[in-house]
Short mmCIF file of C-alpha atoms in Angstrom, two decimals:
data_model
loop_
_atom_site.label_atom_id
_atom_site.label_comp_id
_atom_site.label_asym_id
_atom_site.label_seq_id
_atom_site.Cartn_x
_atom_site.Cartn_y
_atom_site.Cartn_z
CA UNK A 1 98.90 109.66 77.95
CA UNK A 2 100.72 112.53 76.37
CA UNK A 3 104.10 114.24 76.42
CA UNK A 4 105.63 117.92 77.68
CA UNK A 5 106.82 120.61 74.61
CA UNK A 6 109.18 122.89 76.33
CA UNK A 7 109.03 126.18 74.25
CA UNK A 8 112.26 127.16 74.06
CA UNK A 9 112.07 130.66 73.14
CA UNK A 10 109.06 131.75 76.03
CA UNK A 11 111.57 130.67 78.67
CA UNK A 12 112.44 133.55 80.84
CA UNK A 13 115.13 133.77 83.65
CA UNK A 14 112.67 134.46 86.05
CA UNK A 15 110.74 131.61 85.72
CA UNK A 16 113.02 129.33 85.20
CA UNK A 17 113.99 128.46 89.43
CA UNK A 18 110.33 128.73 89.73
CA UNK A 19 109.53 125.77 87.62
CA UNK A 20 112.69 124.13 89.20
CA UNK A 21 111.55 124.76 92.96
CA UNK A 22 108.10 123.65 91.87
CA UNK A 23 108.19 120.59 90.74
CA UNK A 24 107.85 117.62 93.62
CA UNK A 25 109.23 115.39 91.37
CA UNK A 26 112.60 116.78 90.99
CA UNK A 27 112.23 116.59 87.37
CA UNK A 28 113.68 119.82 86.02
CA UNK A 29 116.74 120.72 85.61
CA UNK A 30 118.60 123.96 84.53
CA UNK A 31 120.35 123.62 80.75
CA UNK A 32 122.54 126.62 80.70
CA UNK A 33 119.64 129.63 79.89
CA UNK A 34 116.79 126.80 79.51
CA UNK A 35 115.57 123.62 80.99
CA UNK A 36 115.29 120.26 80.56
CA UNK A 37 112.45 117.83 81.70
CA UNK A 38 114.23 114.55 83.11
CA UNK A 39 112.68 111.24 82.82
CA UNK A 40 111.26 111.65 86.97
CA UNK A 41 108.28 113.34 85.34
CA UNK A 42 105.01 111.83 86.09
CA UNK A 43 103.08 114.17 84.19
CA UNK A 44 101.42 115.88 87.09
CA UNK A 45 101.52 119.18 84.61
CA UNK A 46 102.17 121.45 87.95
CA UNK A 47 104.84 123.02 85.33
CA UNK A 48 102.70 123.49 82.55
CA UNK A 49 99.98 125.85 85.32
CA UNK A 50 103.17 127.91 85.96
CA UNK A 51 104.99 128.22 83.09
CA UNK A 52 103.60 131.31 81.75
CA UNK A 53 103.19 129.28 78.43
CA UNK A 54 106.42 128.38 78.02
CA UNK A 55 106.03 124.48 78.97
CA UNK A 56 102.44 122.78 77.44
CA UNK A 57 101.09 119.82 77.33
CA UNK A 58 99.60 117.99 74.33
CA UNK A 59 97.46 114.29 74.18
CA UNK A 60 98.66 111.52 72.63
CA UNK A 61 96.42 110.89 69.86
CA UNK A 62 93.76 107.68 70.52
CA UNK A 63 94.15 105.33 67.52
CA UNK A 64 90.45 102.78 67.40
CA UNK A 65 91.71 99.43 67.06
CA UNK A 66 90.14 97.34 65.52
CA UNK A 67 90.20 94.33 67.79
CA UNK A 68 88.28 91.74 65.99
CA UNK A 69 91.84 91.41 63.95
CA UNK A 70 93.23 89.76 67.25
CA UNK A 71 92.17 86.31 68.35
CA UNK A 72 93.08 84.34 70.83
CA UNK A 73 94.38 83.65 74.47
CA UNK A 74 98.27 83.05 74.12
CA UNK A 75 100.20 81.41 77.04
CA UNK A 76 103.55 81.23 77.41
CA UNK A 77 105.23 78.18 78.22
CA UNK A 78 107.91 78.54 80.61
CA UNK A 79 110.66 75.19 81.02
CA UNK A 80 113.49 74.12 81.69
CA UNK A 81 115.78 71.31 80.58
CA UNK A 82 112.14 69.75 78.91
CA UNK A 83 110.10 70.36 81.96
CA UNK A 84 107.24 72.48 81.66
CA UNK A 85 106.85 74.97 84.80
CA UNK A 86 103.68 74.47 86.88
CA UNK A 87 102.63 78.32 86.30
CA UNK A 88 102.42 77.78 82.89
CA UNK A 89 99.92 75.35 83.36
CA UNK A 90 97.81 77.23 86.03
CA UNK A 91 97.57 79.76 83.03
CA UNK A 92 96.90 77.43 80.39
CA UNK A 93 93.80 76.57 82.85
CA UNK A 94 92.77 79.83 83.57
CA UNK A 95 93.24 80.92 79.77
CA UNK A 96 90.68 78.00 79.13
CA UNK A 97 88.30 79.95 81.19
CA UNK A 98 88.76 83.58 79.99
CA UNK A 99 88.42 82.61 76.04
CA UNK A 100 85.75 80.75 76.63
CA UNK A 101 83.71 83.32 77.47
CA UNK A 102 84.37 85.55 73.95
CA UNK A 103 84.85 81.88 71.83
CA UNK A 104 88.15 82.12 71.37
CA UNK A 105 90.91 79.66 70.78
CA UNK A 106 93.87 78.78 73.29
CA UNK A 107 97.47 79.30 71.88
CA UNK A 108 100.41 78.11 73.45
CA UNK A 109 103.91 79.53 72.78
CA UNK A 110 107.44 77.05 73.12
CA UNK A 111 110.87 77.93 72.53
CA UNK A 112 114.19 76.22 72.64
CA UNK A 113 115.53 73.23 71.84
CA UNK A 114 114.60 70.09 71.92
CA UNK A 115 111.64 71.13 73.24
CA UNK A 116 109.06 69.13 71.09
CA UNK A 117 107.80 65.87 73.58
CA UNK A 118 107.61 68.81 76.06
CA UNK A 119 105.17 69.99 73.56
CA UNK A 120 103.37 67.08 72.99
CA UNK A 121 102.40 67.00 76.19
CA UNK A 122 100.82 70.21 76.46
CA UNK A 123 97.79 68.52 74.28
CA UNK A 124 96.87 67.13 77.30
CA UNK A 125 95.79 70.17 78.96
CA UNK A 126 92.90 71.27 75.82
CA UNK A 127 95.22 73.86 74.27
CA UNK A 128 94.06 74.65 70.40
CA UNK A 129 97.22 75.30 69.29
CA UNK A 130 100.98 74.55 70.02
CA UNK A 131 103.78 76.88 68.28
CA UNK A 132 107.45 76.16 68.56
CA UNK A 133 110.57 77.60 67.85
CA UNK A 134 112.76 74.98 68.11
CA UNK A 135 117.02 75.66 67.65
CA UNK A 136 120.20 74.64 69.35
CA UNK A 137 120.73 78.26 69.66
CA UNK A 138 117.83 78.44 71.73
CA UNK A 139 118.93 75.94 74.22
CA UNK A 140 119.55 78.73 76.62
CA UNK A 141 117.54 81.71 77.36
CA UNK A 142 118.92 85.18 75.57
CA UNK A 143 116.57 87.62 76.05
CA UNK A 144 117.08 89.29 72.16
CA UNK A 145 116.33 85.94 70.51
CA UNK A 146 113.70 84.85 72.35
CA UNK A 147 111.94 88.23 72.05
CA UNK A 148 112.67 88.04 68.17
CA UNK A 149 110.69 84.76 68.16
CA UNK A 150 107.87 85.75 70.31
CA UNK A 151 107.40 89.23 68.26
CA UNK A 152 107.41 86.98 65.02
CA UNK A 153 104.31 84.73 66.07
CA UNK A 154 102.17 87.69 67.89
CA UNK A 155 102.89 89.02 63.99
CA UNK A 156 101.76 86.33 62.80
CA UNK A 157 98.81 84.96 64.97
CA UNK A 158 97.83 88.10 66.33
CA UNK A 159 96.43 87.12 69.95
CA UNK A 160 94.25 89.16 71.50
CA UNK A 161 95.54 88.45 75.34
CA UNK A 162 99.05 86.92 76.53
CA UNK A 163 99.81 85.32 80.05
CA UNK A 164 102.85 85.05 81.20
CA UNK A 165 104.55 83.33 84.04
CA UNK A 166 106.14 85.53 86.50
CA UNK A 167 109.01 83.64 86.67
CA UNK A 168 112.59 84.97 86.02
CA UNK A 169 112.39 84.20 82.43
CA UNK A 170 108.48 86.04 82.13
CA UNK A 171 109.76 89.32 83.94
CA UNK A 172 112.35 89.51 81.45
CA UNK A 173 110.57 88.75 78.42
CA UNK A 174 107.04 90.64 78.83
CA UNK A 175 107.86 94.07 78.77
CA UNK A 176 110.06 93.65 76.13
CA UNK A 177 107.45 92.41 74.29
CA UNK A 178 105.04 95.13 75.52
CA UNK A 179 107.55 97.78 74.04
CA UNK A 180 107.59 96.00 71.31
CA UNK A 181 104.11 96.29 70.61
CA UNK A 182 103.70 99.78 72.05
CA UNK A 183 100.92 98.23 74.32
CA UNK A 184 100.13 97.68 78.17
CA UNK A 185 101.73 95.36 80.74
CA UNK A 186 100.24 94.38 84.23
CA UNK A 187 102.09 92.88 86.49
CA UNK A 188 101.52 89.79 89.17
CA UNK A 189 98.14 90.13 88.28
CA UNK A 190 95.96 88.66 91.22
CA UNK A 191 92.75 88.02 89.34
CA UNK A 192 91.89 88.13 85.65
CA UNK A 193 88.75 88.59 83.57
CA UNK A 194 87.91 88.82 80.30
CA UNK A 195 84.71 91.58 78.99
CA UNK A 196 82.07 90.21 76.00
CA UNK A 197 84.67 93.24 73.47
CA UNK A 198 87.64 91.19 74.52
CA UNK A 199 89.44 93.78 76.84
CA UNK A 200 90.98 91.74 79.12
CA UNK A 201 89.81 92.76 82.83
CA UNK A 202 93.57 92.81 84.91
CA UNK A 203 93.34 93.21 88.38
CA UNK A 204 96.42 93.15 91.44
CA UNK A 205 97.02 95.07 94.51
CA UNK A 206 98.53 98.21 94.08
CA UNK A 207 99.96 100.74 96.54
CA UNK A 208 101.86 98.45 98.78
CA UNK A 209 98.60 96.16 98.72
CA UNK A 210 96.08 98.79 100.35
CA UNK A 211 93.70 98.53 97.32
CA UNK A 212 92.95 96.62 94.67
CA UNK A 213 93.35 98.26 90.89
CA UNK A 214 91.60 97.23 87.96
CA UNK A 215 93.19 97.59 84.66
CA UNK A 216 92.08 97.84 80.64
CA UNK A 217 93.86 98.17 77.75
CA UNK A 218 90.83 99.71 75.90
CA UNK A 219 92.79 100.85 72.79
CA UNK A 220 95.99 98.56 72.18
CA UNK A 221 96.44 94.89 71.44
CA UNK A 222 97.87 92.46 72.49
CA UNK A 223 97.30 92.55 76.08
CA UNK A 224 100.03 91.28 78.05
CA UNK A 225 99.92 90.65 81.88
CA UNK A 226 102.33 88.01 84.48
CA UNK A 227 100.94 86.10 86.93
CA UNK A 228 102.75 84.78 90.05
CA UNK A 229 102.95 80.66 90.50
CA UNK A 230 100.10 79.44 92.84
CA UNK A 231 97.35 82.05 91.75
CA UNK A 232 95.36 79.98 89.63
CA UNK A 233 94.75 76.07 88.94
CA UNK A 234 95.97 73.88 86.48
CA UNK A 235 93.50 71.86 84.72
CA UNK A 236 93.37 68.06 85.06
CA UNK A 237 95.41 65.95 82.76
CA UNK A 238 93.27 64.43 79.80
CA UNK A 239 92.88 61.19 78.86
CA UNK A 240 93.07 61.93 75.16
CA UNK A 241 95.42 64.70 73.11
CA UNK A 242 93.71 67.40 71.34
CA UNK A 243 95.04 70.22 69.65
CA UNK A 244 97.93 70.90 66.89
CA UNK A 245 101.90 71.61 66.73
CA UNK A 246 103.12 73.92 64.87
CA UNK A 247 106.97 74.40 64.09
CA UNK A 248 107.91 77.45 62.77
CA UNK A 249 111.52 78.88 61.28
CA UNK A 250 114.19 80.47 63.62
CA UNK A 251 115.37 82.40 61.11
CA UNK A 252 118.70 84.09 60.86
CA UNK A 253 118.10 87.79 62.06
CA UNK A 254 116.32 86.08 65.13
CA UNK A 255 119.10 85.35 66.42
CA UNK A 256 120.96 88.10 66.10
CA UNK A 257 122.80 89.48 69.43
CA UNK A 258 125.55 90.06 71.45
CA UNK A 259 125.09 87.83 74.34
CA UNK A 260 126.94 84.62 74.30
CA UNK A 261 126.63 81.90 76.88
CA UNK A 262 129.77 80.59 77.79
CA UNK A 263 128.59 78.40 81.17
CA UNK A 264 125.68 77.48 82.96
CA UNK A 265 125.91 76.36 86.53
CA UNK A 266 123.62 75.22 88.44
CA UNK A 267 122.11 76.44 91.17
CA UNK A 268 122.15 74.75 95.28
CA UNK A 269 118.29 73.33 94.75
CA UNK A 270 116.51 75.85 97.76
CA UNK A 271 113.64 75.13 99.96
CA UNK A 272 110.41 76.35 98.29
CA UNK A 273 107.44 77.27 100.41
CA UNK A 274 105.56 77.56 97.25
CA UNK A 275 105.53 74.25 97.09
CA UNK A 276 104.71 72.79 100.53
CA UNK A 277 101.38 71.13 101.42
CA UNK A 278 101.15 72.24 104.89
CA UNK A 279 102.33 75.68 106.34
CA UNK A 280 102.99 76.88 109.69
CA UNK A 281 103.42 81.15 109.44
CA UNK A 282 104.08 83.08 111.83
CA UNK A 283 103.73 86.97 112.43
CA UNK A 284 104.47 90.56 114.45
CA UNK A 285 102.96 88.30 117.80
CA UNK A 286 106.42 86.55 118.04
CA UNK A 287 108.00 88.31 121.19
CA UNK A 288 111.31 86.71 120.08
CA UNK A 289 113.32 85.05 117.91
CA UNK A 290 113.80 81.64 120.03
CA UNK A 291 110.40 81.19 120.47
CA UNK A 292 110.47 80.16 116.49
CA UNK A 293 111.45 76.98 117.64
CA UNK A 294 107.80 76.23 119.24
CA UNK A 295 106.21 76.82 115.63
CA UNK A 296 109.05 75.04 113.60
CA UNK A 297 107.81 71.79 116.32
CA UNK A 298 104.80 72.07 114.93
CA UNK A 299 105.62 72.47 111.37
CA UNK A 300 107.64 69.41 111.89
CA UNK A 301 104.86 67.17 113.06
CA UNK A 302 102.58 68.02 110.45
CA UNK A 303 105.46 67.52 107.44
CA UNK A 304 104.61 70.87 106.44
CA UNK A 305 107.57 74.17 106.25
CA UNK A 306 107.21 77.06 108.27
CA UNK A 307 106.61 80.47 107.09
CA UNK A 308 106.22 84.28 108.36
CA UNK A 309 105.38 87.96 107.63
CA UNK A 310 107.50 90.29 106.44
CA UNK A 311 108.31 91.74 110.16
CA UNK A 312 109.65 88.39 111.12
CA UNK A 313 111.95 88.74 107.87
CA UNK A 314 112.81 92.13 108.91
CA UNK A 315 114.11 91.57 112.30
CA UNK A 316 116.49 88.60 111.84
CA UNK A 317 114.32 85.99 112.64
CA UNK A 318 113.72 84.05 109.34
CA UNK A 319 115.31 84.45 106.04
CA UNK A 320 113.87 86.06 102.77
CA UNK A 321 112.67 83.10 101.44
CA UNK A 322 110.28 82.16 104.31
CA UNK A 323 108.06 84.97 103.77
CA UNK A 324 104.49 85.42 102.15
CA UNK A 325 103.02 87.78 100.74
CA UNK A 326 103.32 90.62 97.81
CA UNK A 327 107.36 90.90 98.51
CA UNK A 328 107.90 87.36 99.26
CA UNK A 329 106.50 84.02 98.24
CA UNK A 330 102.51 82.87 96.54
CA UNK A 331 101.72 79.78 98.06
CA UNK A 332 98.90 77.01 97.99
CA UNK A 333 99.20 74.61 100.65
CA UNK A 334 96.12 71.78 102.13
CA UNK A 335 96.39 73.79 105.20
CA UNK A 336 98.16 76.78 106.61
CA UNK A 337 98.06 78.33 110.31
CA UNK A 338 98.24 81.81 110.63
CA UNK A 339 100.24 82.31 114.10
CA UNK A 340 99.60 86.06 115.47
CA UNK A 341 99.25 87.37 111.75
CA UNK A 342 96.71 90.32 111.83
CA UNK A 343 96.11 89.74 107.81
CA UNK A 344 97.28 92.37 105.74
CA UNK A 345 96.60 92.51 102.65
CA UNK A 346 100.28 92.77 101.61
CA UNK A 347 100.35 89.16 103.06
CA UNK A 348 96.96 87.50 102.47
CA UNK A 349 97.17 88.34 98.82
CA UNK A 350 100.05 85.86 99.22
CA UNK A 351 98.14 82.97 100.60
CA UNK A 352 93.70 83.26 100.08
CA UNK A 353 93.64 80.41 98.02
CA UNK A 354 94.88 77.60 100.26
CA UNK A 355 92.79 75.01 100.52
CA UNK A 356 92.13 75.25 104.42
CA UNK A 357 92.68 78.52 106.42
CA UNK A 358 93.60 78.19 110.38
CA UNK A 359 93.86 81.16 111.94
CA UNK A 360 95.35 82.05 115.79
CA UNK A 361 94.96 85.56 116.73
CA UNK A 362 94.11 86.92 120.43
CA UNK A 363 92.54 90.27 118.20
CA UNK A 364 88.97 88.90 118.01
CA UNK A 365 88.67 91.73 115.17
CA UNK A 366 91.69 90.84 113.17
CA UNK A 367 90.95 90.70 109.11
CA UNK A 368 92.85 87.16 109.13
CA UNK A 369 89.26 86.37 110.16
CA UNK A 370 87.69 87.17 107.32
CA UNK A 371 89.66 84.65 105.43
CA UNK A 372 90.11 82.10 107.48
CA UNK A 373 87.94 78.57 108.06
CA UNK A 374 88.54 78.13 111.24
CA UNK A 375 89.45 80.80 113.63
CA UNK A 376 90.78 80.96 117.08
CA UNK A 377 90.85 83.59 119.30
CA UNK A 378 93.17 83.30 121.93
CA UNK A 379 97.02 83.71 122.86
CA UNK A 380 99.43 81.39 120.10
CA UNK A 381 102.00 80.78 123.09
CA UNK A 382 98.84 78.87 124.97
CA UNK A 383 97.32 77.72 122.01
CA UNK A 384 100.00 75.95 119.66
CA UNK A 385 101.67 73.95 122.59
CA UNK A 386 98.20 72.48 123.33
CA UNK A 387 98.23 71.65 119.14
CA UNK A 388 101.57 70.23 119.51
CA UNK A 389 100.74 67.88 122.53
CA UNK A 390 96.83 67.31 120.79
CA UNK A 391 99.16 65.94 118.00
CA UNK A 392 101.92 64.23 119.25
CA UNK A 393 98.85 62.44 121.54
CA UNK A 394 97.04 61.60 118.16
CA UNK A 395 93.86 63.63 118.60
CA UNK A 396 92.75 66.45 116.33
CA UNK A 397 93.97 69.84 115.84
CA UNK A 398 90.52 70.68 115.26
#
């Protein structure tokens, strides 16, 4: 990267609507006799070609790390009230994997209070090492002290990698921490892998899904990255502990900030298609909204939710919380049918790693295919009553 020097004193009146009319960013502005570069830049340097010198561009300068100084694969544990969130488990799992394959230990990261049985029972899951920061003024999450503690054990353990939960609390907490530390920050991160020089391979769809973009951070540590709930797998509960607990001090300064919680209340407890075993989804094929009720039937008889794409969302159909997919929900289910889903990426990304893929499409070619174990081509109006009365008979659905 690098930043844009407007030379003052080479700016001419004549080139100054030029630069303004030239820009497809909308990023300059007139300042009286000069100009001003706002923060819609995205460095496409169209200016500096046209400036006649008086706009340039220089590098940022490339500082070697040295990266054997940083060790480690931290996760962050996300809770709440003393329970541990699934995600940060899948990424304990997954962390496992990556720092196994450059030898490196498995950190795990705690913080708030009364939080140490929680800890404990992270042992169970083959982390190396368990830090907490443990205060009654940590009971709630305030972003400033809980960034305070986090920056205070990167300082002091200096981890080469950190995963973090997308959750609410891990969007809020990992690019301040990336700022922090002047380094990278991918988000929902799809896949992860990790090279023998410890750059941590970051990979998630990009461009409203249409491709797939890897990213480095060749030349800053740590390397930070969030990961949705339902990408990865925990690991299985051990038998025996391993690993230590470490307690460090909240000191004072930690704490400092101007946020004070004065009540928490608690949310209506929502349905959660992330967490359903069996899905029913349906897609663009549904002629109209009543006809829902022929896939909820069969959601119903198979104790599993029903889901949708986000065209189903967008007419009225279903609500926003139905939907899989990049803008709606990850999910992991023992079986999902795809109902007349073509399968974009924008939603498979959403839903590849369930254990058992049906898919009902009357488009023979249709990528849901490609993902799917079992595939049926054919009309969904014809094909899921004949499920629902297979079913409710007590054959197959196979």
């Amino acid at each position: 990267m690098g930043r844009l020097i407007i030379h003052q004193s080479m700016i001419q009146e004549n080139i100054i609507e030029n630069l303004i009319n030239i820009c497809p960013f909308k990023a300059i502005e007139r300042l009286g006799d000069s100009i001003d570069i706002t923060s819609a830049c995205k460095m496409c340097k169209i200016c500096v070609k046209n400036s006649l010198g008086a706009i340039s561009y220089e590098e940022d300068e490339i500082i070697e790390i040295d990266k054997s100084k940083w060790r480690g694969v931290l996760v962050y544990i996300d809770h709440l009230n003393g329970k541990i969130h699934p995600v940060s488990l899948e990424l304990i799992g997954k962390a496992k994997e990556l720092a196994s394959k450059i030898n490196h230990p498995v950190y795990a990261l705690m913080i708030g209070d009364n939080i140490e049985t929680s800890a404990q029972e992270l042992r169970y899951y083959g982390v190396d090492d368990i830090f907490i920061y443990e205060s009654k003024d940590l009971k709630h999450f305030v972003i400033e002290p809980y960034a305070a503690v986090f920056q205070d054990l990167i300082e002091r353990i200096k981890p080469s990698s950190i995963l973090v939960g997308a959750t609410n609390v891990g969007r809020s907490l990992a690019p301040r921490i990336a700022a922090r530390f002047r380094t990278g920050l991918t988000a929902d991160c799809t896949i992860l892998d990790m090279k023998e020089n410890t750059d941590l391979i970051q990979i998630r769809p990009a461009f409203g899904g249409n491709i797939m973009a890897q990213i480095i951070t060749q030349n800053h540590r740590p390397q930070l990255c969030t990961v949705r709930y339902k990408i990865f797998s925990a690991p299985e509960r051990q038998e025996i502990p391993s690993g230590g607990i470490h307690k460090f001090l909240v000191k004072e300064e930690h704490l400092d900030t101007k946020i004070k919680v004065l009540e928490v209340t608690k949310k209506e407890v929502e349905e959660d298609i992330s967490e359903a075993e069996v899905i029913v989804a349906v897609g663009r094929a549904l002629k109209n909204a009543k006809d829902i009720e022929i896939f909820q039937e069969l959601a119903n008889l198979l104790d599993g939710k029903l889901a949708c794409t986000r065209p189903i969302i967008e007419n009225g159909t279903l609500g926003a919380k139905k939907q899989i997919g990049l803008s709606g929900r990850t999910v992991k289910p023992k079986l999902i049918i795809a109902c007349g889903i073509q399968g974009a990426v924008q939603f498979t990304a959403g839903m590849n790693s369930s254990d058992t893929i049906i898919a009902i499409n009357s488009d023979e070619s249709a990528a849901i295919f490609n993902i799917a174990h079992y595939g049926i081509v054919g009309d969904m109006y014809e094909i899921v009553p004949k499920l629902i009365e297979n079913i409710k008979s007590g054959k197959s659905i196979y």
